[in-house]
Amino acid sequence: GFIHQSLYRPMAFRRVLHWFRRDFRLEDNTALLTACTEAQEIIPVYIFDPGWLSRPDTSPERVVFLLDS
């Protein structure tokens, strides 16, 4: 049984939508790293939830960063 070598390589994607759910961390974002190595194009998405403004664990600095981003 001959199996072509290309079957062992990871599937490459033309376009990937990457959803930043809570923050914009890049250093330890394994999904984003995979997208960068496998996709030809990455579409970043972040959905701002106004409800986060009233959460007790949301600092003013975080709000300013998210609004400026």
Coordinates of C-alpha atoms in Angstrom, one line a residue:
G1 CA 0.0 0.0 0.0
F2 CA 1.5 3.2 -1.2
I3 CA 0.1 6.3 0.5
H4 CA 1.0 9.6 -1.0
Q5 CA 3.2 11.8 1.3
S6 CA 0.8 14.8 1.0
L7 CA -1.8 12.9 3.0
Y8 CA 0.4 13.2 6.1
R9 CA 0.7 17.0 6.0
P10 CA -1.8 19.1 7.9
M11 CA -4.6 20.5 5.8
A12 CA -3.9 24.1 4.7
F13 CA -6.8 26.6 4.7
R14 CA -7.2 29.5 2.3
R15 CA -9.1 31.7 4.7
V16 CA -9.5 31.4 8.5
L17 CA -11.8 33.4 10.8
H18 CA -10.1 33.9 14.2
W19 CA -12.5 34.9 17.0
F20 CA -10.8 36.8 19.8
R21 CA -13.2 36.0 22.6
R22 CA -12.0 37.7 25.7
D23 CA -8.8 39.5 25.0
F24 CA -6.1 40.1 22.3
R25 CA -3.3 37.9 23.7
L26 CA -1.0 36.8 21.0
E27 CA 1.9 35.1 22.8
D28 CA 0.0 32.0 24.1
N29 CA -2.8 31.9 21.5
T30 CA -2.4 28.5 20.0
A31 CA -5.4 28.8 17.7
L32 CA -4.0 32.0 16.2
L33 CA -0.6 30.4 15.8
T34 CA -2.0 27.5 14.0
A35 CA -4.0 29.8 11.7
C36 CA -0.9 31.8 11.0
T37 CA 1.0 28.7 9.9
E38 CA -1.9 27.0 8.0
A39 CA -3.9 29.8 6.4
Q40 CA -3.3 32.0 3.5
E41 CA -5.6 34.7 5.0
I42 CA -6.7 35.4 8.6
I43 CA -9.8 37.4 9.4
P44 CA -9.7 38.6 13.0
V45 CA -13.0 39.1 14.8
Y46 CA -13.8 40.6 18.2
I47 CA -17.3 41.2 19.4
F48 CA -17.5 43.9 22.0
D49 CA -20.1 43.0 24.7
P50 CA -21.2 46.1 26.6
G51 CA -22.2 43.9 29.5
W52 CA -18.5 43.5 30.3
L53 CA -18.3 47.2 31.3
S54 CA -20.3 46.4 34.5
R55 CA -18.5 43.3 35.5
P56 CA -16.6 43.6 38.8
D57 CA -13.4 42.0 37.3
T58 CA -13.2 44.5 34.5
S59 CA -10.7 47.2 35.2
P60 CA -10.8 50.7 33.7
E61 CA -7.5 50.0 32.0
R62 CA -9.0 47.0 30.2
V63 CA -12.0 49.0 29.1
V64 CA -9.8 51.8 27.7
F65 CA -7.6 49.2 25.9
L66 CA -10.6 47.4 24.3
L67 CA -12.2 50.7 23.2
D68 CA -8.9 52.0 21.7
S69 CA -8.3 48.7 19.9

